[in-house]
Coordinates of C-alpha atoms in Angstrom, one line a residue:
X740 CA 0.0 0.0 0.0
X741 CA 1.3 3.4 -0.8
X742 CA 2.3 5.8 2.0
X743 CA 0.9 9.3 2.3
X744 CA 2.8 11.8 4.4
X745 CA 4.9 9.0 5.9
X746 CA 1.8 7.0 7.1
X747 CA 0.6 3.8 5.6
X748 CA -3.0 3.7 4.5
X749 CA -4.7 0.6 5.8
X750 CA -7.6 -0.9 3.8
X751 CA -11.0 -0.4 5.1
X752 CA -13.8 -2.9 4.5
X753 CA -16.9 -1.3 3.0
X754 CA -19.3 -3.9 4.3
X755 CA -18.8 -2.7 7.9
X756 CA -20.5 0.6 7.7
X757 CA -21.3 3.2 10.3
X758 CA -24.9 2.0 10.6
X759 CA -23.8 -1.2 12.2
X760 CA -21.8 0.6 14.8
X761 CA -24.7 2.8 15.7
X762 CA -27.1 -0.1 16.0
X763 CA -24.7 -2.1 18.2
X764 CA -24.1 0.8 20.5
X765 CA -27.8 1.6 20.8
X766 CA -28.5 -2.0 21.8
X767 CA -25.7 -2.1 24.3
X768 CA -25.3 1.2 26.2
X769 CA -22.5 -0.1 28.4
X770 CA -20.3 -0.3 25.3
X771 CA -21.3 3.2 24.3
X772 CA -20.2 4.5 27.7
X773 CA -17.0 2.6 27.4
X774 CA -16.5 4.1 23.9
X775 CA -17.0 7.6 25.2
X776 CA -14.5 7.0 28.0
X777 CA -12.0 5.5 25.5
X778 CA -12.4 8.4 23.1
X779 CA -11.7 10.8 25.9
X780 CA -8.7 8.8 27.0
X781 CA -7.3 8.6 23.5
X782 CA -7.7 12.3 23.2
X783 CA -5.4 12.7 26.1
X784 CA -3.0 10.1 24.8
X785 CA -2.8 11.9 21.5
X786 CA -1.7 15.1 23.3
X787 CA 1.1 13.2 25.2
X788 CA 2.7 11.3 22.3
X789 CA 4.3 12.7 19.1
X790 CA 2.4 12.6 15.9
X791 CA 4.6 10.0 14.4
X792 CA 3.9 7.5 17.2
X793 CA 0.2 8.4 17.7
X794 CA -0.7 7.6 14.1
X795 CA 1.0 4.2 14.2
X796 CA -1.3 2.9 17.0
X797 CA -4.3 0.9 15.8
X798 CA -7.7 2.4 16.2
X799 CA -10.0 1.8 19.2
X800 CA -10.4 -2.0 19.6
X801 CA -14.2 -1.7 19.7
X802 CA -14.4 0.7 16.7
X803 CA -12.0 -1.5 14.7
X804 CA -14.1 -4.6 15.4
X805 CA -17.2 -2.7 14.5
X806 CA -15.7 -2.0 11.1
X807 CA -14.7 -5.7 10.7
X808 CA -17.8 -7.5 12.1
X809 CA -20.4 -8.4 9.5
X810 CA -23.9 -7.1 10.0
X811 CA -26.6 -9.4 11.2
X812 CA -24.6 -11.7 13.4
X813 CA -26.5 -13.0 16.3
X814 CA -25.7 -11.8 19.9
X815 CA -24.4 -14.2 22.5
X816 CA -25.5 -14.4 26.1
X817 CA -22.8 -14.8 28.8
X818 CA -23.4 -15.9 32.3
X819 CA -21.6 -14.5 35.3
X820 CA -20.6 -16.4 38.4
X821 CA -24.1 -16.0 39.9
X822 CA -25.9 -17.6 37.0
X823 CA -27.4 -14.3 35.6
X824 CA -27.3 -13.6 31.9
X825 CA -24.8 -11.0 30.9
X826 CA -25.8 -9.7 27.5
X827 CA -22.7 -9.0 25.4
X828 CA -24.4 -8.9 22.0
X829 CA -21.9 -11.3 20.7
X830 CA -24.0 -14.6 20.6
X831 CA -25.3 -13.9 17.1
X832 CA -21.9 -12.7 15.8
X833 CA -20.1 -15.8 17.0
X834 CA -22.8 -18.1 15.6
X835 CA -22.6 -16.7 12.1
X836 CA -19.0 -15.6 11.8
X837 CA -16.3 -18.0 10.7
X838 CA -14.5 -20.0 13.4
X839 CA -11.3 -17.9 13.5
X840 CA -13.4 -14.7 13.6
X841 CA -15.4 -16.0 16.5
X842 CA -12.2 -16.7 18.4
X843 CA -10.8 -13.3 17.7
X844 CA -14.0 -11.5 18.4
X845 CA -14.2 -13.1 21.9
X846 CA -10.6 -12.0 22.6
X847 CA -11.3 -8.5 21.3
X848 CA -14.3 -8.0 23.6
X849 CA -12.5 -9.7 26.4
X850 CA -9.8 -7.1 26.1
X851 CA -12.4 -4.3 26.0
X852 CA -14.1 -5.6 29.2
X853 CA -10.7 -5.9 31.0
X854 CA -9.7 -2.4 29.8
X855 CA -12.9 -1.0 31.3
X856 CA -12.0 -2.4 34.8
X857 CA -8.4 -1.4 34.7
X858 CA -9.0 2.1 33.3
X859 CA -11.6 2.7 36.0
X860 CA -9.3 1.9 39.1
X861 CA -5.7 2.1 38.1
X862 CA -3.9 5.4 37.8
X863 CA -1.3 4.0 35.4
X864 CA -4.0 2.9 32.8
X865 CA -2.9 5.5 30.2
X866 CA 0.8 4.4 30.3
X867 CA -0.2 0.7 30.3
X868 CA -2.5 1.0 27.3
X869 CA 0.1 2.9 25.4
X870 CA 2.6 0.1 26.2
X871 CA 0.0 -2.5 25.2
X872 CA -0.7 -0.8 21.9
X873 CA 3.0 -0.5 21.2
X874 CA 3.7 -4.1 22.1
X875 CA 0.7 -5.4 20.1
X876 CA 1.4 -3.3 17.0
X877 CA 2.7 -5.8 14.4
X878 CA 4.1 -3.0 12.3
X879 CA 6.3 -1.4 15.0
X880 CA 9.4 -3.3 14.0
X881 CA 8.7 -3.7 10.3
X882 CA 10.3 -2.0 7.4
X883 CA 8.2 1.1 6.7
X884 CA 8.8 0.7 2.9
X885 CA 7.9 -3.0 2.7
X886 CA 4.6 -4.1 1.3
X887 CA 2.2 -5.1 4.1
X888 CA 0.2 -8.3 3.7
X889 CA -3.4 -8.1 2.8
X890 CA -6.2 -10.4 4.0
X891 CA -7.1 -13.4 1.8
X892 CA -10.7 -12.4 1.7
X893 CA -12.6 -9.2 2.1
X894 CA -12.9 -8.1 5.7
X895 CA -9.9 -9.9 6.9
X896 CA -7.3 -7.7 8.7
X897 CA -4.3 -8.4 10.9
X898 CA -5.3 -9.8 14.3
X899 CA -4.0 -7.3 16.8
X900 CA -5.2 -9.1 19.9
X901 CA -3.9 -12.7 19.3
X902 CA -0.5 -11.9 20.9
X903 CA 0.5 -12.9 24.4
X904 CA 0.2 -9.2 25.3
X905 CA -3.6 -9.2 24.8
X906 CA -5.9 -8.6 27.7
X907 CA -7.2 -11.8 29.5
X908 CA -10.8 -12.9 29.1
X909 CA -13.5 -10.7 30.6
X910 CA -15.0 -11.1 34.0
X911 CA -18.4 -10.1 35.2
X912 CA -18.7 -6.4 36.2
X913 CA -19.2 -7.3 39.8
X914 CA -15.8 -9.0 40.0
X915 CA -13.6 -6.7 38.0
X916 CA -12.2 -4.9 41.1
X917 CA -10.5 -8.1 42.1
X918 CA -8.1 -7.8 39.2
X919 CA -6.9 -4.5 40.4
X920 CA -6.3 -5.7 43.9
X921 CA -4.5 -8.8 42.7
X922 CA -2.4 -6.8 40.3
X923 CA -1.5 -4.3 43.0
X924 CA -0.5 -7.1 45.4
X925 CA 1.7 -8.7 42.7
X926 CA 3.3 -5.3 42.0
X927 CA 4.0 -4.7 45.7
X928 CA 5.6 -8.2 46.0
X929 CA 7.6 -7.8 42.9
X930 CA 8.8 -4.3 44.0
X931 CA 10.1 -5.7 47.3
X932 CA 11.6 -9.0 46.2
X933 CA 12.4 -8.2 42.5
X934 CA 14.2 -4.9 42.7
X935 CA 11.4 -2.4 42.4
X936 CA 9.2 -4.5 40.1
X937 CA 11.8 -4.9 37.3
X938 CA 12.4 -8.6 37.3
X939 CA 14.9 -10.5 35.2
X940 CA 14.0 -10.3 31.6
X941 CA 11.8 -7.2 31.8
X942 CA 12.8 -4.4 29.5
X943 CA 11.6 -0.9 29.6
X944 CA 9.8 0.6 26.6
X945 CA 11.4 3.1 24.3
X946 CA 10.0 6.0 26.4
X947 CA 11.3 4.6 29.7
X948 CA 8.0 3.0 30.7
X949 CA 7.5 -0.6 31.6
X950 CA 5.6 -2.9 29.1
X951 CA 2.0 -4.0 29.7
X952 CA 0.8 -6.3 32.4
X953 CA 0.2 -9.0 29.8
X954 CA 3.9 -9.2 28.8
X955 CA 6.5 -11.7 29.7
X956 CA 6.1 -13.1 33.3
X957 CA 8.6 -11.6 35.8
X958 CA 11.1 -13.7 37.5
X959 CA 11.9 -12.9 41.1
X960 CA 15.6 -12.5 41.8
X961 CA 17.0 -15.3 44.1
X962 CA 19.9 -13.0 45.0
X963 CA 17.5 -10.3 46.1
X964 CA 15.6 -12.7 48.3
X965 CA 18.9 -13.9 49.8
X966 CA 20.1 -10.4 50.5
X967 CA 16.8 -9.5 52.1
X968 CA 17.0 -12.6 54.3
X969 CA 20.5 -11.8 55.3
X970 CA 19.6 -8.2 56.2
X971 CA 16.6 -9.3 58.3
X972 CA 18.7 -11.9 60.1
X973 CA 21.5 -9.4 60.7
X974 CA 19.1 -6.8 62.1
X975 CA 17.3 -9.3 64.3
X976 CA 20.6 -10.9 65.4
X977 CA 22.4 -7.5 66.0
X978 CA 19.4 -6.2 68.0
X979 CA 19.3 -9.3 70.1
X980 CA 23.0 -9.1 70.8
X981 CA 22.9 -5.5 71.9
X982 CA 19.7 -6.1 73.9
X983 CA 21.4 -9.0 75.7
X984 CA 24.5 -6.9 76.4
X985 CA 22.4 -4.0 77.7
X986 CA 20.3 -6.3 80.0
X987 CA 23.3 -8.1 81.2
X988 CA 25.1 -4.8 82.1
X989 CA 21.9 -3.4 83.6
X990 CA 20.7 -6.3 85.6
X991 CA 23.4 -9.0 85.6
X992 CA 26.3 -9.4 88.0
X993 CA 29.3 -7.3 87.3
X994 CA 32.4 -8.9 86.0
X995 CA 34.9 -9.7 88.8
X996 CA 38.1 -11.5 89.5
X997 CA 38.5 -14.1 92.3
X998 CA 41.1 -14.1 95.1
X999 CA 43.6 -11.7 96.4
X1000 CA 45.4 -11.1 93.1
X1001 CA 48.5 -12.3 91.3
X1002 CA 52.1 -11.7 92.3
X1003 CA 52.3 -8.4 90.4
X1004 CA 52.3 -5.3 92.6
X1005 CA 51.0 -2.0 91.4
X1006 CA 50.7 1.4 93.1
X1007 CA 47.3 3.1 92.5
X1008 CA 46.8 6.7 93.3
X1009 CA 43.3 7.8 94.2
X1010 CA 42.9 11.6 93.8
X1011 CA 41.2 13.9 96.2
X1012 CA 37.4 14.2 95.8
X1013 CA 37.2 10.9 93.9
X1014 CA 33.9 9.0 94.3
X1015 CA 33.5 5.2 94.2
X1016 CA 32.7 5.2 90.5
X1017 CA 35.9 7.1 89.6
X1018 CA 37.9 4.9 92.0
X1019 CA 36.6 1.8 90.3
X1020 CA 37.5 3.1 86.8
X1021 CA 41.0 3.9 88.0
X1022 CA 41.5 0.4 89.5
X1023 CA 40.1 -1.2 86.3
X1024 CA 42.6 0.8 84.1
X1025 CA 45.4 -0.3 86.4
X1026 CA 44.4 -4.0 86.0
X1027 CA 43.5 -4.4 89.7
X1028 CA 39.7 -5.2 89.3
X1029 CA 37.8 -6.6 86.4
X1030 CA 35.1 -3.9 86.3
X1031 CA 34.3 -0.6 88.0
X1032 CA 30.8 -1.7 88.9
X1033 CA 32.1 -4.7 90.8
X1034 CA 34.3 -2.4 92.9
X1035 CA 31.3 0.0 93.5
X1036 CA 29.1 -3.0 94.6
X1037 CA 31.8 -4.3 96.9
X1038 CA 32.5 -0.9 98.5
X1039 CA 28.7 -0.4 99.1
X1040 CA 28.6 -3.9 100.7
X1041 CA 31.5 -3.1 103.1
X1042 CA 30.6 -1.0 106.2
X1043 CA 33.9 1.0 105.7
X1044 CA 33.6 1.2 101.9
X1045 CA 32.6 4.8 101.8
X1046 CA 35.5 5.9 104.1
X1047 CA 38.2 5.2 101.5
X1048 CA 40.7 8.0 101.6
X1049 CA 42.6 9.5 98.7
X1050 CA 46.2 8.5 98.4
X1051 CA 48.4 5.8 96.9
X1052 CA 47.6 2.2 97.6
X1053 CA 50.0 -0.8 97.1
X1054 CA 47.7 -3.3 95.4
X1055 CA 48.0 -6.4 93.2
X1056 CA 46.7 -7.0 89.7
X1057 CA 43.6 -9.2 89.1
X1058 CA 42.2 -8.8 92.7
X1059 CA 38.6 -9.4 93.5
X1060 CA 36.7 -6.2 94.1
X1061 CA 36.1 -7.2 97.8
X1062 CA 39.8 -7.9 98.3
X1063 CA 40.7 -4.5 96.9
X1064 CA 38.1 -2.7 99.1
X1065 CA 39.5 -4.6 102.2
X1066 CA 43.0 -3.3 101.5
X1067 CA 41.9 0.3 100.8
X1068 CA 39.8 0.5 104.0
X1069 CA 42.8 -0.4 106.1
X1070 CA 44.8 2.8 107.0
X1071 CA 48.0 0.8 107.5
X1072 CA 47.9 -0.4 103.9
X1073 CA 47.6 3.2 102.5
X1074 CA 50.9 4.1 100.8
X1075 CA 51.0 7.5 102.5
X1076 CA 52.9 9.2 105.3
X1077 CA 50.8 11.0 107.9
X1078 CA 52.5 13.6 110.1
X1079 CA 50.4 14.2 113.3
X1080 CA 50.0 17.6 114.9
X1081 CA 52.7 18.2 117.4
X1082 CA 54.9 15.3 116.2
X1083 CA 58.7 15.9 116.7
X1084 CA 61.1 15.8 113.9
X1085 CA 62.9 12.7 115.1
X1086 CA 59.6 10.8 114.8
X1087 CA 59.1 12.1 111.3
X1088 CA 62.5 11.1 110.2
X1089 CA 62.0 7.5 111.4
X1090 CA 58.6 7.3 109.7
X1091 CA 60.1 8.4 106.3
X1092 CA 62.9 5.8 106.6
X1093 CA 60.3 3.1 107.2
X1094 CA 58.0 4.1 104.4
X1095 CA 60.7 4.5 101.9
X1096 CA 62.5 1.4 103.2
X1097 CA 65.7 3.3 103.9
X1098 CA 68.3 2.5 106.6
X1099 CA 67.6 4.1 110.0
X1100 CA 69.0 7.6 110.3
X1101 CA 69.1 8.2 106.5
X1102 CA 66.5 11.0 106.6
X1103 CA 67.9 12.7 109.8
X1104 CA 71.4 12.9 108.2
X1105 CA 70.0 14.5 105.1
X1106 CA 67.9 17.0 107.1
X1107 CA 70.8 18.2 109.2
X1108 CA 73.2 18.3 106.3
X1109 CA 70.8 19.9 103.7
X1110 CA 68.8 22.2 106.1
X1111 CA 69.8 25.4 104.3
X1112 CA 68.8 23.9 100.9
X1113 CA 65.3 22.7 101.8
X1114 CA 63.4 26.0 101.5
X1115 CA 63.3 27.4 105.1
X1116 CA 62.2 31.1 105.4
X1117 CA 64.8 33.8 106.1
X1118 CA 63.6 34.3 109.7
X1119 CA 64.2 30.7 110.7
X1120 CA 67.4 29.4 112.5
X1121 CA 68.3 32.7 114.2
X1122 CA 69.5 31.0 117.3
X1123 CA 72.7 28.9 117.3
X1124 CA 71.4 26.9 120.2
X1125 CA 68.7 25.3 118.1
X1126 CA 69.0 21.5 118.2
X1127 CA 67.2 20.9 114.8
X1128 CA 66.8 23.8 112.3
X1129 CA 63.8 22.0 110.7
X1130 CA 61.9 21.6 113.9
X1131 CA 58.5 23.3 113.6
X1132 CA 58.8 23.4 109.7
X1133 CA 57.7 19.8 108.8
X1134 CA 54.0 20.7 108.5
X1135 CA 51.7 18.0 109.9
X1136 CA 49.4 16.5 107.2
X1137 CA 49.2 13.4 105.0
X1138 CA 51.7 13.0 102.2
X1139 CA 51.1 10.6 99.3
X1140 CA 54.1 8.5 98.4
X1141 CA 55.1 7.5 94.9
X1142 CA 57.8 5.4 93.4
X1143 CA 59.8 8.6 92.8
X1144 CA 59.5 9.8 96.5
X1145 CA 62.8 10.3 98.3
X1146 CA 63.7 11.6 101.8
X1147 CA 64.9 14.9 100.3
X1148 CA 61.7 15.4 98.2
X1149 CA 59.5 14.8 101.1
X1150 CA 61.4 17.1 103.4
X1151 CA 61.1 19.9 100.8
X1152 CA 57.4 19.4 100.4
X1153 CA 56.9 19.5 104.2
X1154 CA 58.9 22.7 104.6
X1155 CA 57.1 24.4 101.7
X1156 CA 53.7 23.5 103.2
X1157 CA 54.7 24.9 106.6
X1158 CA 56.1 28.1 105.1
X1159 CA 53.0 28.7 103.0
X1160 CA 50.7 28.2 106.0
X1161 CA 52.7 30.6 108.2
X1162 CA 52.6 33.2 105.5
X1163 CA 48.8 32.7 105.1
X1164 CA 48.3 33.2 108.9
X1165 CA 50.5 36.3 108.9
X1166 CA 52.9 35.0 111.5
X1167 CA 55.6 37.7 110.8
X1168 CA 53.3 40.6 111.3
X1169 CA 51.7 39.4 114.5
X1170 CA 54.9 38.5 116.4
X1171 CA 55.3 42.1 117.8
X1172 CA 51.6 42.3 118.7
X1173 CA 51.9 39.3 120.9
X1174 CA 55.0 40.7 122.7
X1175 CA 57.4 38.2 121.0
X1176 CA 60.8 39.0 119.5
X1177 CA 60.5 37.3 116.1
X1178 CA 58.2 35.0 114.1
X1179 CA 60.2 31.9 115.1
X1180 CA 59.0 32.5 118.7
X1181 CA 55.4 32.4 117.5
X1182 CA 56.0 28.9 116.2
X1183 CA 57.8 28.0 119.4
X1184 CA 54.8 29.0 121.5
X1185 CA 52.5 27.1 119.2
X1186 CA 54.6 24.0 119.6
X1187 CA 54.4 24.3 123.5
X1188 CA 50.6 24.8 123.3
X1189 CA 50.3 21.7 121.0
X1190 CA 52.4 19.6 123.3
X1191 CA 50.6 20.5 126.6
X1192 CA 46.9 21.0 125.4
X1193 CA 44.4 18.4 124.4
X1194 CA 41.9 20.3 122.3
X1195 CA 41.2 23.8 120.8
X1196 CA 39.7 25.2 124.0
X1197 CA 42.8 24.0 126.0
X1198 CA 45.0 25.5 123.3
X1199 CA 43.6 29.0 123.8
X1200 CA 44.0 28.9 127.6
X1201 CA 47.4 27.3 127.3
X1202 CA 48.7 30.1 125.1
X1203 CA 47.3 32.6 127.7
X1204 CA 49.4 30.7 130.4
X1205 CA 52.6 31.0 128.2
X1206 CA 52.1 34.7 127.6
X1207 CA 51.4 35.5 131.3
X1208 CA 54.5 33.6 132.5
X1209 CA 56.7 35.5 130.0
X1210 CA 55.6 38.8 131.4
X1211 CA 58.2 40.7 133.4
X1212 CA 55.7 41.2 136.2
X1213 CA 55.5 37.4 136.8
X1214 CA 56.9 36.9 140.3
X1215 CA 55.3 33.5 140.8
X1216 CA 57.5 31.5 138.4
X1217 CA 60.0 34.3 137.8
X1218 CA 59.3 34.2 134.0
X1219 CA 60.0 30.5 133.8
X1220 CA 57.6 28.5 131.6
X1221 CA 58.1 25.2 133.6
X1222 CA 56.5 22.9 131.0
X1223 CA 57.3 19.2 131.3
X1224 CA 57.2 18.9 127.6
X1225 CA 60.4 21.0 127.2
X1226 CA 62.2 18.8 129.6
X1227 CA 61.1 15.6 127.7
X1228 CA 62.2 17.2 124.4
X1229 CA 65.7 18.0 125.8
X1230 CA 65.8 14.4 127.0
X1231 CA 64.3 13.0 123.8
X1232 CA 61.6 11.2 125.8
X1233 CA 57.9 11.4 126.5
X1234 CA 57.5 10.7 130.2
X1235 CA 54.8 12.0 132.5
X1236 CA 56.1 10.7 135.8
X1237 CA 59.6 12.0 136.4
X1238 CA 61.4 13.6 139.4
X1239 CA 60.7 17.3 139.4
X1240 CA 63.9 18.0 141.4
X1241 CA 65.9 16.2 138.9
X1242 CA 64.2 18.1 136.1
X1243 CA 65.0 21.5 137.7
X1244 CA 68.6 20.5 138.1
X1245 CA 69.0 19.4 134.4
X1246 CA 70.7 22.2 132.6
X1247 CA 69.7 22.5 128.9
X1248 CA 68.6 25.5 126.8
X1249 CA 65.3 23.7 126.1
X1250 CA 64.5 22.8 129.8
X1251 CA 62.1 25.5 130.8
X1252 CA 62.3 24.2 134.4
X1253 CA 65.8 25.5 134.5
X1254 CA 65.9 28.5 132.2
X1255 CA 63.7 31.6 131.9
X1256 CA 61.8 32.4 128.8
X1257 CA 61.2 30.3 125.7
X1258 CA 63.4 27.6 124.4
X1259 CA 65.7 28.4 121.4
X1260 CA 63.2 26.9 119.0
X1261 CA 60.1 24.8 118.6
X1262 CA 59.8 21.4 120.3
X1263 CA 57.5 20.0 117.6
X1264 CA 55.5 20.7 114.6
X1265 CA 52.3 22.6 115.6
X1266 CA 49.0 22.0 113.8
X1267 CA 46.5 24.6 112.6
X1268 CA 44.4 24.6 115.8
X1269 CA 47.5 25.3 117.9
X1270 CA 48.6 28.0 115.5
X1271 CA 45.3 29.9 115.5
X1272 CA 45.0 29.6 119.3
X1273 CA 48.5 31.0 119.7
X1274 CA 47.6 34.0 117.5
X1275 CA 44.3 34.5 119.5
X1276 CA 44.8 33.6 123.2
X1277 CA 41.9 33.3 125.7
X1278 CA 42.9 36.4 127.8
X1279 CA 41.4 34.8 130.9
X1280 CA 44.4 35.5 133.2
X1281 CA 45.3 31.9 133.5
X1282 CA 48.7 31.1 135.2
X1283 CA 48.6 27.4 136.0
X1284 CA 47.1 24.2 134.8
X1285 CA 47.2 20.5 135.7
X1286 CA 45.5 17.4 134.3
X1287 CA 44.3 15.5 137.4
X1288 CA 42.8 12.4 135.6
X1289 CA 45.0 12.5 132.5
X1290 CA 42.1 13.5 130.2
X1291 CA 40.8 16.9 131.3
X1292 CA 43.0 19.9 131.9
X1293 CA 42.1 22.3 134.7
X1294 CA 43.3 25.9 134.6
X1295 CA 43.8 28.2 137.6
X1296 CA 44.8 31.8 138.1
X1297 CA 46.5 31.5 141.6
X1298 CA 49.4 29.4 142.8
X1299 CA 47.4 28.1 145.8
X1300 CA 44.7 26.7 143.6
X1301 CA 47.4 25.1 141.6
X1302 CA 49.0 23.4 144.6
X1303 CA 45.7 21.8 145.5
X1304 CA 45.3 20.4 142.1
X1305 CA 48.9 19.1 142.2
X1306 CA 48.3 17.3 145.5
X1307 CA 45.2 15.7 144.0
X1308 CA 47.1 14.6 140.9
X1309 CA 49.9 13.1 143.0
X1310 CA 47.4 11.1 145.1
X1311 CA 45.9 9.7 142.0
X1312 CA 49.3 8.6 140.7
X1313 CA 50.0 6.7 144.0
X1314 CA 46.7 4.8 143.8
X1315 CA 47.4 4.0 140.1
X1316 CA 50.9 2.6 140.9
X1317 CA 49.6 0.6 143.9
X1318 CA 51.3 2.6 146.5

């Protein structure tokens, strides 16, 4: 057939005239409604596609069949699933038409019925019908200049609906919605398991759209199913593992070692202000305990667990939490050196030697030899009669020991702490206010107060006694302090019961029973309470004191009251000694 303007002119059969079409549509209004819908739909399609593609599509299936079907064919009655007659108007046509035309006619009207259901409920109907038309077009891939075959007899035309892409047989109108639901379910399943609905073997159309639903069956990808299964198992397994870990950490017993540890010592330093949780983390990092939570639990279970002090503890690796808590609640196990208030230097030296495992006398030799290089203030050591220039300058407090600690480093630290505290209290400026000659005498008075008193109230009254006895108007003791603690210091002893006559006869610059005024230097290392009491005396006029029972100190203003208390004290001592 010749081509006009690039389009092939298909033969039209004259026997199928327009009158047949009108009669058929008048008898069957449902097809007329469908025709109107289809014409409207095709009008939209013609606006969307180029002219060269639009004119290649076959005409409306119903109109084409109307042109092909001979007039006068009887109508056929069709029964739906309920037994009711569904008049399609095809019974007569199928009865009179040749066999092959009857088959094709049933397929044509089946496609029309299916199209009516799909176009009514599916938003993609326009694209699908375009794809169907393109797939069913037998001339789409043909040579445009080749001669097209012509039917063997009048009225025969190419069968456009005998391909696998044709619509399936029609269903009754009451069940057409089921096709949409099934198709939607198939599409959803293919989309999830088949990579978005494009299964193996599916090819997109020339315009990027998928071919019609009646095309080649999709094949679900086995690899996609496997990947989906692996992802699901991974998510469930991972969630279960993390859930188990969380529940175990939240409600299960904390990980812990057993026993007192292995033979591998480690020094662990607990800083000031550390809570049990921080202590546990420090011990875990040092390899002492298995978990911080186990240490916290053990400390809470121990009555002394919350009294653990900061400092350095000699521990072992892989200890049970309970064993670590037991060591850290024992003050003797703490790797620290504690200087008590009023402690003499000789006692401090011995303690340093023991803690650092040095030979006896090591620290004392260093102190006497290096005294000028340990950081003493300029107003110290102003009397050549001083027995120990560091006396009164080893500030009482706790000192943490490390593996790098040495006698010299500890002595420097103690002297620095004392010097800083004395500067903070303003010792230099208050010496003259108190009637003393120099700041060193303030420290000396504080050392006497700390040695004779028992508490802060005693300290204030005791400092008042010292200042009153130093007055030039003192005609009772003739400016002698007469403290037993000075005699004991000179003798390097700590005795309560000694012969007073012998004490007064013992000549030594530090023996205040024998000499007037203050000793050359401090007799110990005073604490903060003694220092503040020395700087702020009681001003009660006290001159004497005695501890009758060894616990409570009684102060008096007159010598007679003092003699009565002394007699009572001596009587108690005789009863105590059995005499």
